[in-house]
mmCIF file of C-alpha atoms in Angstrom:
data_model
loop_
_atom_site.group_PDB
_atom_site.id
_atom_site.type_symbol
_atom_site.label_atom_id
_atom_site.label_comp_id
_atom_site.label_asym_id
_atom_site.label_seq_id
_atom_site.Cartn_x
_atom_site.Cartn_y
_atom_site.Cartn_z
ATOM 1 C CA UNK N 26 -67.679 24.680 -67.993
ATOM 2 C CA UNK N 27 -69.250 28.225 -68.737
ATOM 3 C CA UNK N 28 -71.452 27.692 -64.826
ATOM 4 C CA UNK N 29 -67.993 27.158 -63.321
ATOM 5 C CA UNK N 30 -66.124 30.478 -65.722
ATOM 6 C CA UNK N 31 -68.945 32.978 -64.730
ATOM 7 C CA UNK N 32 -68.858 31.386 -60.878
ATOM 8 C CA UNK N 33 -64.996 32.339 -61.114
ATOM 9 C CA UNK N 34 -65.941 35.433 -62.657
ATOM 10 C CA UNK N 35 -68.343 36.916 -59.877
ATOM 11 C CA UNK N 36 -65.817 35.507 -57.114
ATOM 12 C CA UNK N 37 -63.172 37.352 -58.061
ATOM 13 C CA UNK N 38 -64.630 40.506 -59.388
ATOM 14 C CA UNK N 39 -65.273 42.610 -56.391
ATOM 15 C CA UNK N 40 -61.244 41.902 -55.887
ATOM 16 C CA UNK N 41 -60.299 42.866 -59.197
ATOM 17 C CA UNK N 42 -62.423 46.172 -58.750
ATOM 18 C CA UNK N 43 -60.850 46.487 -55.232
ATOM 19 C CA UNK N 44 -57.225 46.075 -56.973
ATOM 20 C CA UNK N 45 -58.004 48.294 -59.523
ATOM 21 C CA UNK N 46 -58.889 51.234 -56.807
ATOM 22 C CA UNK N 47 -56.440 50.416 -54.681
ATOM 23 C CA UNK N 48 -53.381 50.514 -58.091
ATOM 24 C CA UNK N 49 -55.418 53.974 -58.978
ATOM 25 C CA UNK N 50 -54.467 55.432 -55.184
ATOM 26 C CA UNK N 51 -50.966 54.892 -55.403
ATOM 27 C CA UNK N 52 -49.932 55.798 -58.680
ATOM 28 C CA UNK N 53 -46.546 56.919 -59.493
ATOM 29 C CA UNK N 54 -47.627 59.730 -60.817
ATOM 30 C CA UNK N 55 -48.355 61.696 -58.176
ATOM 31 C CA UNK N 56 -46.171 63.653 -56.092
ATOM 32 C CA UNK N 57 -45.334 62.725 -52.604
ATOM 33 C CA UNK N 58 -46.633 64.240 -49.199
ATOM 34 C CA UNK N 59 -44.838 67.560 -48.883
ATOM 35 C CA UNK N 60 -42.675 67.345 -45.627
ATOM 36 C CA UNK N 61 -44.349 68.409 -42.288
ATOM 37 C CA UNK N 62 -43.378 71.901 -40.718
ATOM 38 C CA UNK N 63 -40.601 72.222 -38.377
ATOM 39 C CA UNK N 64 -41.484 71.400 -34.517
ATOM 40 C CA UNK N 65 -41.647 74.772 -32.935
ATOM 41 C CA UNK N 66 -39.215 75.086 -30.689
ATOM 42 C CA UNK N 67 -39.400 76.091 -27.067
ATOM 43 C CA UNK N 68 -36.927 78.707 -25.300
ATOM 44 C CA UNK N 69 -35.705 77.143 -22.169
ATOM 45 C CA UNK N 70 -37.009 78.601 -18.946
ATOM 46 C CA UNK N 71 -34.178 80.609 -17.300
ATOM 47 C CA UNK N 72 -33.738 80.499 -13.027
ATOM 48 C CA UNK N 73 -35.499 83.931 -13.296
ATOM 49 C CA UNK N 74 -38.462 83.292 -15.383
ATOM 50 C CA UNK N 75 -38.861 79.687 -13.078
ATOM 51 C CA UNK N 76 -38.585 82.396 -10.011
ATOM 52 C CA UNK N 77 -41.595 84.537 -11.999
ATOM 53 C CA UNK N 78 -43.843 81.786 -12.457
ATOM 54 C CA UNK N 79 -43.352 80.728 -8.652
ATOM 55 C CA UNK N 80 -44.312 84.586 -7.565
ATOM 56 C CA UNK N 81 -46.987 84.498 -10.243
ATOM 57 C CA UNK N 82 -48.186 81.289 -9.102
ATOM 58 C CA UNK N 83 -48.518 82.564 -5.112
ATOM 59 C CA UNK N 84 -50.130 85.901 -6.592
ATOM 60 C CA UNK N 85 -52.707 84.505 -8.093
ATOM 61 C CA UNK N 86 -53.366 82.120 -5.421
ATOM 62 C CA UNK N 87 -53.820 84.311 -2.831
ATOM 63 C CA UNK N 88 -55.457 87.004 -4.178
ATOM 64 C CA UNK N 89 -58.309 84.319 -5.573
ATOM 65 C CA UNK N 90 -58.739 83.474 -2.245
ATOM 66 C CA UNK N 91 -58.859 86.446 -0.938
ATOM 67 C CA UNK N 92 -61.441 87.458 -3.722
ATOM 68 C CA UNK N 93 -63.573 83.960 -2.507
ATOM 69 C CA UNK N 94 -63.421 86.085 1.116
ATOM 70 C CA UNK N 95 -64.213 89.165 0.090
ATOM 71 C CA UNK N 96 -67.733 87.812 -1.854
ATOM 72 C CA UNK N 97 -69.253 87.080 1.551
ATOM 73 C CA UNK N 98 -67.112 89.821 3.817
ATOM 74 C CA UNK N 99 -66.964 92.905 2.111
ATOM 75 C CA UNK N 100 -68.897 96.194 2.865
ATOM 76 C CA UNK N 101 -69.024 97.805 -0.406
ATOM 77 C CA UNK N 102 -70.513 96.289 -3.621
ATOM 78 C CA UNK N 103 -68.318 96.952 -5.808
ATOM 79 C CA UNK N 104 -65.607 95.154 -4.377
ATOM 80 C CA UNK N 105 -67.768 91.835 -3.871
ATOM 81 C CA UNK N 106 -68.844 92.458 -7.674
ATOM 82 C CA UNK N 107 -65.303 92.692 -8.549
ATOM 83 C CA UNK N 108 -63.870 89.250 -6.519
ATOM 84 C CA UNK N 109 -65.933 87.245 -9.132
ATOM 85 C CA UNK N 110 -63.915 88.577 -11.959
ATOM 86 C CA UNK N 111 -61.044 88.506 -9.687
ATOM 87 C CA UNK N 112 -61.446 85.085 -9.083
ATOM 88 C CA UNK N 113 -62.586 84.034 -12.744
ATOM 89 C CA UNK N 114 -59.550 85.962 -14.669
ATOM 90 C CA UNK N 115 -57.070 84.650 -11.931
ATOM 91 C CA UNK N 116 -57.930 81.249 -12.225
ATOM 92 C CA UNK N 117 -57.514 81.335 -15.954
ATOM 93 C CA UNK N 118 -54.127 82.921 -15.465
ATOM 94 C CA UNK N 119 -53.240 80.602 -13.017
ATOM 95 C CA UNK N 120 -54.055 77.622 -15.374
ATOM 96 C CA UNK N 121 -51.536 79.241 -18.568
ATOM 97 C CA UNK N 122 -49.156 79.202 -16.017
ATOM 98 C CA UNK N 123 -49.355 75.498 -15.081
ATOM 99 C CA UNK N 124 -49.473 75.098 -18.833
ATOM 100 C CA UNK N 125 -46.450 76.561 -19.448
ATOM 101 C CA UNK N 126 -44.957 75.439 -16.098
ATOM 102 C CA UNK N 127 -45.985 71.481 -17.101
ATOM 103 C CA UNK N 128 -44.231 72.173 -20.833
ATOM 104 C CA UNK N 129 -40.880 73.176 -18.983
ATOM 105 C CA UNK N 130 -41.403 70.271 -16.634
ATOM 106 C CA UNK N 131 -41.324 72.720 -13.529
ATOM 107 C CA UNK N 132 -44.178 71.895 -10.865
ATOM 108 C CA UNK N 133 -46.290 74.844 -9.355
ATOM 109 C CA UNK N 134 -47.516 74.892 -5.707
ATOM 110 C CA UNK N 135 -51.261 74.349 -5.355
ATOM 111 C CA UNK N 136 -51.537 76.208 -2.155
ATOM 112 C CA UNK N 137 -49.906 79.632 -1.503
ATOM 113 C CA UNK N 138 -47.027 80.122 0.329
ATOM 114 C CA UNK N 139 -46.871 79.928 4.383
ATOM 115 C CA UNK N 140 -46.999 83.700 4.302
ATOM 116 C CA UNK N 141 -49.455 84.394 1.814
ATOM 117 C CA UNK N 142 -51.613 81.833 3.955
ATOM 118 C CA UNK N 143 -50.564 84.178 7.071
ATOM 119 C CA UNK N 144 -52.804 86.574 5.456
ATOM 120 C CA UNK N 145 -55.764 84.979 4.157
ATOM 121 C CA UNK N 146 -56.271 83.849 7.690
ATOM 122 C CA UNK N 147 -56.276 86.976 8.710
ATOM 123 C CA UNK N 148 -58.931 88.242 6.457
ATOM 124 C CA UNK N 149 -61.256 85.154 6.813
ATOM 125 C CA UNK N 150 -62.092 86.937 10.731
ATOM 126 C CA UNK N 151 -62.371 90.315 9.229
ATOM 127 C CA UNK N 152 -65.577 91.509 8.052
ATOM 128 C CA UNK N 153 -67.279 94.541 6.480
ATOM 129 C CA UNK N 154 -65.623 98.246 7.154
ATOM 130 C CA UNK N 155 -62.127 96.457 8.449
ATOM 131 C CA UNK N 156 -62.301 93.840 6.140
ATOM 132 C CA UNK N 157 -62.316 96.262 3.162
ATOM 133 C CA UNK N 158 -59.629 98.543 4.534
ATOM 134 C CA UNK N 159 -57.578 96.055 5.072
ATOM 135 C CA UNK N 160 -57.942 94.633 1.483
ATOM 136 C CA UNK N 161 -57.810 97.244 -0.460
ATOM 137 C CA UNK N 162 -54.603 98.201 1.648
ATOM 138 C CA UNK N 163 -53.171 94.467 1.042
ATOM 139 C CA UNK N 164 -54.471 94.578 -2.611
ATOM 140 C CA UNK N 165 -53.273 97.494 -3.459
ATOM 141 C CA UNK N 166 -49.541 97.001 -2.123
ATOM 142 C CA UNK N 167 -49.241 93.079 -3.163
ATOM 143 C CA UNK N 168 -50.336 94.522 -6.802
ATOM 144 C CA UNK N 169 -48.020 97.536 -6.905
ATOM 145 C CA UNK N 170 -44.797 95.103 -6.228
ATOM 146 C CA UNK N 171 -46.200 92.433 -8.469
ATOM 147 C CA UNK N 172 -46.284 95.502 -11.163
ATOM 148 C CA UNK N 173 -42.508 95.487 -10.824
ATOM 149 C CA UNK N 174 -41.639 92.031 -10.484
ATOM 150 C CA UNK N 175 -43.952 91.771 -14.208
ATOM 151 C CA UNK N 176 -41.692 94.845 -15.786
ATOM 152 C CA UNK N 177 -38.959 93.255 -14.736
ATOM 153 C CA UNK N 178 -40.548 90.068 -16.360
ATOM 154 C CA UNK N 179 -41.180 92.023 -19.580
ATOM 155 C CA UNK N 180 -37.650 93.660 -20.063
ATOM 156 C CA UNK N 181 -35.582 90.503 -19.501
ATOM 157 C CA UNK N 182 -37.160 87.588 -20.674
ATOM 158 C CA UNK N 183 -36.966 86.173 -24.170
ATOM 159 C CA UNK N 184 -39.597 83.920 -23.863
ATOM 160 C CA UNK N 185 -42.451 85.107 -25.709
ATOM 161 C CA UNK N 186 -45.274 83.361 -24.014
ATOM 162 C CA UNK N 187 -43.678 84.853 -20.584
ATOM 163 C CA UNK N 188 -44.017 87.907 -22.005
ATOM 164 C CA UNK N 189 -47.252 88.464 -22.582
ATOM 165 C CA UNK N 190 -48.679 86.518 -19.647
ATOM 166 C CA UNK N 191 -47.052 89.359 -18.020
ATOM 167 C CA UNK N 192 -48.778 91.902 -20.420
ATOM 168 C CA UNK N 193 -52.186 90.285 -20.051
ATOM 169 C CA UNK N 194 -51.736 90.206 -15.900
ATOM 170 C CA UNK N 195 -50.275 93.720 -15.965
ATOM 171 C CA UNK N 196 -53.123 94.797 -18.023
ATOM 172 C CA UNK N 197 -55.237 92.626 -15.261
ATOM 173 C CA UNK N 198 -54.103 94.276 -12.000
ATOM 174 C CA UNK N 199 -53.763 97.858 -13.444
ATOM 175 C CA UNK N 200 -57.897 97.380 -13.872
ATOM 176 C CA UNK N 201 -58.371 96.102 -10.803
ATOM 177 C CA UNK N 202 -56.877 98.931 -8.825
ATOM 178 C CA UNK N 203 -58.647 101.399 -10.764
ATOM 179 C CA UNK N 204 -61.999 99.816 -9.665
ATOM 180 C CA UNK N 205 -60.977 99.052 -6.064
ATOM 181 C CA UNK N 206 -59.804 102.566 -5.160
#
């Protein structure tokens, strides 16, 4: 009878222990999970800030490519030096705005616009001393009304993550034409 008591007793042992850990976890004593935060709340994308990120979108889509064209066709150095940070910087820009496109469930163009495209082709036959006339001409003028379509962007909106995408590619552009002069 004592074989069979101390069989029992191993047998059920490692449960007891198990029961005991598991009664020590949820105690009454302790206090319960404090509630989680509030979700934060998105502000709604207005018709103007969805008209932003379009013009946004077709900026930095053209002027990447037009940096990926001016690596190979450009005369001066400095400008071919600059398209790679062009291109990097853009395309990081380009991706916080499908970001915050995809979170407002608004789709962005891949391609730019038929007459953004107009001008790529354009440049893609120019090379060297006409090349970088006319993109420095083009860059300069395409940046200078983006500049005001961003202000615009800065004064009105009320969403904060608008905003300072529009700081940060203000900043962006404002360095650019400083170097491209």
């Amino acid at each position: 009878m004592l074989v069979s008591s101390r069989r029992k007793a191993l047998i059920y042992s490692p449960l007891l222990l198990t029961l005991f850990v598991l009664n020590a976890c949820i105690s009454p004593g302790q206090p319960p999970a404090p509630p989680l935060p509030p979700l934060e709340k998105t502000i709604p994308f207005t018709s103007a800030d969805a008209d932003f990120l379009q013009k946004l979108n077709d900026m930095d889509l053209t002027q990447i490519a037009l940096a990926n064209i001016a690596r190979t066709h450009s005369a001066r150095n400095d400008i071919a030096l600059l398209s790679a940070t062009i291109v990097k910087e853009l395309t990081e820009n380009k991706d916080t705005l499908t970001q915050l496109a995809t979170a407002h469930t608004l789709t962005l163009p891949t391609q730019p616009s038929t007459q953004s495209q107009k001008i790529i082709n354009h440049m893609k036959h120019l090379r060297g001393l006409a090349f970088d006339r006319s993109y420095t001409r083009y860059f300069m003028s395409s940046t200078t009304k983006m500049k005001s379509v961003l202000d615009a962007q800065i004064t009105t909106s009320k969403n904060t993550d608008l905003i300072k995408l529009s700081n940060d590619t203000q900043a962006k552009l404002t360095a650019y034409q400083a170097q491209i002069k």
